[in-house]
Amino acid sequence: AQSVAQPEDQVNVAEGNPLTVKCTYSVSGNPYLFWYVQYPNRGLQFLLKYITGDNLVKGSYGFEAEFNKSQTSFHLKKPSALVSDSALYFCAVRDFSGNMLTFGGGTRLMVKP
Amino acid sequence: DTEVTQTPKHLVMGMTNKKSLKCEQHMGHRAMYWYKQKAKKPPELMFVYSYEKLSINESVPSRFSPECPNSSLLNLHLHALQPEDSALYLCASSQGPWETQYFGPGTRLLVL
């Protein structure tokens, strides 16, 4: 069975500082990894994905994520946080065979001015 | 264009009502999904349609009935719901099964 863990329910960061939202996964075989963001009362917006290749994946709105196979992690990062980045972030994984997408519990990011 | 639209945005219904949620995409995607999301929780998969055929039903109660009239449309028919069914219902689509999923804005359902 595959699983995703987002160990922090909430991350607080000051505007202009770098941010990291953590994600670790467990899956048989090679993982397909995704990050989504959800603003209040909205659907999920796709940010980025890792399928294969370069371990550093760049996505929308200046976000990037680093795939680390040995640590089974896929942390989301941004060099300089904006207040508008405040939202709920979900990490998700599926395995190569195409099983269902499994979401982590979500991390609320609060960026303060 | 990665837009998935959902109607209505909000829905209030009684436990004896029958209503339907609608989802539409014009990206040529061949897989469509219904998810249920409770507040501050991740989405929970309900149904998957692949090439207009129901491929996954995650043990959803029969008071929820999905329908895929064509490759662009996905409906969720609701009947005799319970208050605990109140949630945000999200539709998503992808090029093929389990490719990157693009989500609609959701329908917020309140069952009284």
Short mmCIF file of N, CA, C and O in Angstrom, two decimals, chain A residues 47-107:
data_model
loop_
_atom_site.label_atom_id
_atom_site.label_comp_id
_atom_site.label_asym_id
_atom_site.label_seq_id
_atom_site.Cartn_x
_atom_site.Cartn_y
_atom_site.Cartn_z
N LEU A 47 0.44 22.24 -8.76
CA LEU A 47 1.66 23.05 -8.68
C LEU A 47 2.80 22.45 -9.48
O LEU A 47 3.46 23.15 -10.26
N LEU A 48 3.09 21.17 -9.23
CA LEU A 48 4.22 20.53 -9.90
C LEU A 48 4.15 19.03 -9.68
O LEU A 48 3.39 18.55 -8.84
N LYS A 49 4.99 18.32 -10.47
CA LYS A 49 5.04 16.87 -10.33
C LYS A 49 6.44 16.36 -10.61
O LYS A 49 7.22 17.00 -11.32
N TYR A 50 6.74 15.22 -10.02
CA TYR A 50 7.98 14.49 -10.33
C TYR A 50 7.59 13.14 -10.91
O TYR A 50 6.82 12.39 -10.29
N ILE A 51 8.13 12.86 -12.10
CA ILE A 51 7.91 11.55 -12.71
C ILE A 51 9.25 10.82 -12.80
O ILE A 51 9.41 9.70 -12.33
N THR A 52 10.21 11.48 -13.40
CA THR A 52 11.55 10.92 -13.53
C THR A 52 12.48 12.06 -13.91
O THR A 52 12.03 13.16 -14.21
N GLY A 53 13.79 11.80 -13.87
CA GLY A 53 14.72 12.83 -14.33
C GLY A 53 15.30 13.65 -13.20
O GLY A 53 15.57 13.14 -12.11
N ASP A 54 15.46 14.94 -13.44
CA ASP A 54 16.10 15.85 -12.51
C ASP A 54 15.38 15.84 -11.17
O ASP A 54 14.14 15.93 -11.11
N ASN A 55 16.15 15.73 -10.09
CA ASN A 55 15.55 15.66 -8.76
C ASN A 55 14.91 16.97 -8.32
O ASN A 55 14.09 16.99 -7.41
N LEU A 56 15.31 18.08 -8.92
CA LEU A 56 14.73 19.37 -8.58
C LEU A 56 13.69 19.72 -9.65
O LEU A 56 14.03 19.90 -10.81
N VAL A 57 12.45 19.82 -9.21
CA VAL A 57 11.35 20.08 -10.13
C VAL A 57 10.85 21.50 -9.91
O VAL A 57 10.60 21.91 -8.76
N LYS A 58 10.71 22.25 -10.97
CA LYS A 58 10.19 23.61 -10.86
C LYS A 58 8.72 23.63 -11.28
O LYS A 58 8.32 22.93 -12.24
N GLY A 59 7.93 24.43 -10.56
CA GLY A 59 6.51 24.45 -10.84
C GLY A 59 5.97 25.87 -10.95
O GLY A 59 6.70 26.82 -11.22
N SER A 60 4.68 25.98 -10.69
CA SER A 60 4.00 27.27 -10.84
C SER A 60 4.30 28.19 -9.66
O SER A 60 4.63 27.73 -8.57
N TYR A 61 4.15 29.49 -9.90
CA TYR A 61 4.21 30.53 -8.86
C TYR A 61 5.55 30.53 -8.10
O TYR A 61 5.60 30.92 -6.94
N GLY A 62 6.63 30.09 -8.73
CA GLY A 62 7.95 30.13 -8.11
C GLY A 62 8.24 28.98 -7.17
O GLY A 62 9.29 28.96 -6.53
N PHE A 63 7.33 28.02 -7.08
CA PHE A 63 7.56 26.85 -6.23
C PHE A 63 8.46 25.83 -6.92
O PHE A 63 8.45 25.71 -8.14
N GLU A 64 9.18 25.10 -6.11
CA GLU A 64 9.98 23.97 -6.59
C GLU A 64 9.95 22.88 -5.55
O GLU A 64 9.56 23.12 -4.38
N ALA A 65 10.30 21.68 -5.94
CA ALA A 65 10.31 20.57 -5.00
C ALA A 65 11.52 19.70 -5.30
O ALA A 65 11.92 19.54 -6.46
N GLU A 66 12.07 19.14 -4.24
CA GLU A 66 13.26 18.31 -4.38
C GLU A 66 12.92 16.86 -4.05
O GLU A 66 12.48 16.54 -2.93
N PHE A 67 13.14 15.99 -5.02
CA PHE A 67 12.92 14.56 -4.83
C PHE A 67 14.19 13.93 -4.25
O PHE A 67 15.28 14.12 -4.80
N ASN A 68 14.04 13.23 -3.15
CA ASN A 68 15.18 12.55 -2.52
C ASN A 68 14.78 11.09 -2.33
O ASN A 68 14.02 10.75 -1.42
N LYS A 69 15.34 10.24 -3.18
CA LYS A 69 14.94 8.83 -3.16
C LYS A 69 15.38 8.14 -1.88
O LYS A 69 14.64 7.34 -1.31
N SER A 70 16.57 8.43 -1.42
CA SER A 70 17.10 7.74 -0.24
C SER A 70 16.31 8.09 1.02
O SER A 70 16.15 7.26 1.92
N GLN A 71 15.81 9.31 1.08
CA GLN A 71 15.01 9.74 2.23
C GLN A 71 13.51 9.63 1.96
O GLN A 71 12.71 10.00 2.82
N THR A 72 13.15 9.15 0.80
CA THR A 72 11.74 9.05 0.35
C THR A 72 10.99 10.33 0.68
O THR A 72 9.91 10.32 1.32
N SER A 73 11.57 11.46 0.25
CA SER A 73 10.95 12.74 0.54
C SER A 73 10.75 13.54 -0.74
O SER A 73 11.42 13.31 -1.76
N PHE A 74 9.83 14.48 -0.67
CA PHE A 74 9.53 15.36 -1.81
C PHE A 74 9.06 16.68 -1.21
O PHE A 74 7.90 17.04 -1.27
N HIS A 75 9.99 17.43 -0.65
CA HIS A 75 9.66 18.66 0.04
C HIS A 75 9.42 19.80 -0.94
O HIS A 75 10.18 19.98 -1.90
N LEU A 76 8.42 20.60 -0.65
CA LEU A 76 8.08 21.77 -1.46
C LEU A 76 8.82 22.98 -0.91
O LEU A 76 8.86 23.19 0.31
N LYS A 77 9.37 23.78 -1.81
CA LYS A 77 10.17 24.92 -1.38
C LYS A 77 9.87 26.15 -2.22
O LYS A 77 9.41 26.05 -3.37
N LYS A 78 10.16 27.31 -1.62
CA LYS A 78 10.10 28.57 -2.36
C LYS A 78 11.11 29.50 -1.72
O LYS A 78 11.16 29.62 -0.48
N PRO A 79 11.94 30.17 -2.52
CA PRO A 79 13.02 31.00 -1.95
C PRO A 79 12.52 32.20 -1.15
O PRO A 79 13.16 32.59 -0.17
N SER A 80 11.39 32.78 -1.56
CA SER A 80 10.91 33.99 -0.90
C SER A 80 9.38 33.93 -0.83
O SER A 80 8.70 34.03 -1.85
N ALA A 81 8.85 33.77 0.36
CA ALA A 81 7.40 33.58 0.53
C ALA A 81 6.64 34.89 0.38
O ALA A 81 7.12 35.98 0.74
N LEU A 82 5.42 34.75 -0.16
CA LEU A 82 4.50 35.87 -0.28
C LEU A 82 3.29 35.64 0.62
O LEU A 82 2.90 34.47 0.84
N VAL A 83 2.68 36.71 1.08
CA VAL A 83 1.46 36.57 1.89
C VAL A 83 0.41 35.78 1.11
O VAL A 83 -0.33 34.96 1.67
N SER A 84 0.36 35.99 -0.18
CA SER A 84 -0.62 35.31 -1.04
C SER A 84 -0.36 33.82 -1.18
O SER A 84 -1.19 33.10 -1.74
N ASP A 85 0.78 33.34 -0.70
CA ASP A 85 1.05 31.89 -0.72
C ASP A 85 0.32 31.17 0.41
O ASP A 85 0.31 29.94 0.45
N SER A 86 -0.26 31.91 1.32
CA SER A 86 -0.98 31.31 2.45
C SER A 86 -2.14 30.47 1.91
O SER A 86 -3.02 30.99 1.23
N ALA A 87 -2.12 29.19 2.21
CA ALA A 87 -3.11 28.25 1.67
C ALA A 87 -2.85 26.89 2.29
O ALA A 87 -1.95 26.72 3.12
N LEU A 88 -3.64 25.91 1.83
CA LEU A 88 -3.48 24.53 2.27
C LEU A 88 -2.77 23.76 1.16
O LEU A 88 -3.18 23.82 0.00
N TYR A 89 -1.71 23.07 1.51
CA TYR A 89 -0.89 22.37 0.52
C TYR A 89 -0.98 20.87 0.73
O TYR A 89 -0.84 20.37 1.85
N PHE A 90 -1.21 20.15 -0.37
CA PHE A 90 -1.31 18.70 -0.33
C PHE A 90 -0.24 18.07 -1.21
O PHE A 90 -0.07 18.44 -2.37
N CYS A 91 0.44 17.08 -0.65
CA CYS A 91 1.35 16.22 -1.38
C CYS A 91 0.59 14.95 -1.75
O CYS A 91 -0.28 14.49 -0.98
N ALA A 92 0.89 14.37 -2.91
CA ALA A 92 0.18 13.16 -3.33
C ALA A 92 1.15 12.25 -4.08
O ALA A 92 2.11 12.70 -4.69
N VAL A 93 0.86 10.96 -4.04
CA VAL A 93 1.73 9.97 -4.68
C VAL A 93 0.90 8.90 -5.37
O VAL A 93 -0.19 8.57 -4.93
N ARG A 94 1.41 8.39 -6.47
CA ARG A 94 0.87 7.16 -7.02
C ARG A 94 2.05 6.34 -7.54
O ARG A 94 3.10 6.89 -7.83
N ASP A 95 1.83 5.04 -7.66
CA ASP A 95 2.95 4.23 -8.14
C ASP A 95 2.88 4.07 -9.65
O ASP A 95 1.91 4.47 -10.29
N PHE A 96 3.93 3.51 -10.20
CA PHE A 96 4.09 3.46 -11.65
C PHE A 96 2.99 2.65 -12.31
O PHE A 96 2.62 2.91 -13.45
N SER A 97 2.45 1.68 -11.59
CA SER A 97 1.44 0.81 -12.20
C SER A 97 0.10 1.51 -12.36
O SER A 97 -0.82 0.97 -12.97
N GLY A 98 -0.02 2.69 -11.80
CA GLY A 98 -1.23 3.47 -12.02
C GLY A 98 -2.29 3.32 -10.97
O GLY A 98 -3.45 3.60 -11.22
N ASN A 99 -1.91 2.89 -9.80
CA ASN A 99 -2.89 2.82 -8.72
C ASN A 99 -3.35 4.22 -8.34
O ASN A 99 -2.81 5.22 -8.76
N MET A 100 -4.34 4.26 -7.51
CA MET A 100 -4.98 5.51 -7.18
C MET A 100 -4.02 6.51 -6.55
O MET A 100 -3.02 6.15 -5.96
N LEU A 101 -4.37 7.77 -6.70
CA LEU A 101 -3.61 8.86 -6.11
C LEU A 101 -3.91 8.90 -4.62
O LEU A 101 -5.07 8.91 -4.22
N THR A 102 -2.85 8.92 -3.82
CA THR A 102 -3.00 9.00 -2.36
C THR A 102 -2.51 10.36 -1.89
O THR A 102 -1.38 10.74 -2.16
N PHE A 103 -3.36 11.06 -1.15
CA PHE A 103 -3.02 12.39 -0.65
C PHE A 103 -2.51 12.32 0.78
O PHE A 103 -2.95 11.50 1.58
N GLY A 104 -1.60 13.25 1.08
CA GLY A 104 -1.23 13.47 2.47
C GLY A 104 -2.32 14.25 3.18
O GLY A 104 -3.29 14.68 2.55
N GLY A 105 -2.16 14.44 4.48
CA GLY A 105 -3.18 15.09 5.28
C GLY A 105 -3.28 16.59 5.08
O GLY A 105 -4.24 17.21 5.54
N GLY A 106 -2.30 17.17 4.40
CA GLY A 106 -2.33 18.61 4.15
C GLY A 106 -1.52 19.39 5.17
O GLY A 106 -1.43 19.01 6.35
N THR A 107 -0.93 20.49 4.72
CA THR A 107 -0.20 21.41 5.58
C THR A 107 -0.70 22.82 5.30
O THR A 107 -0.69 23.25 4.14
#
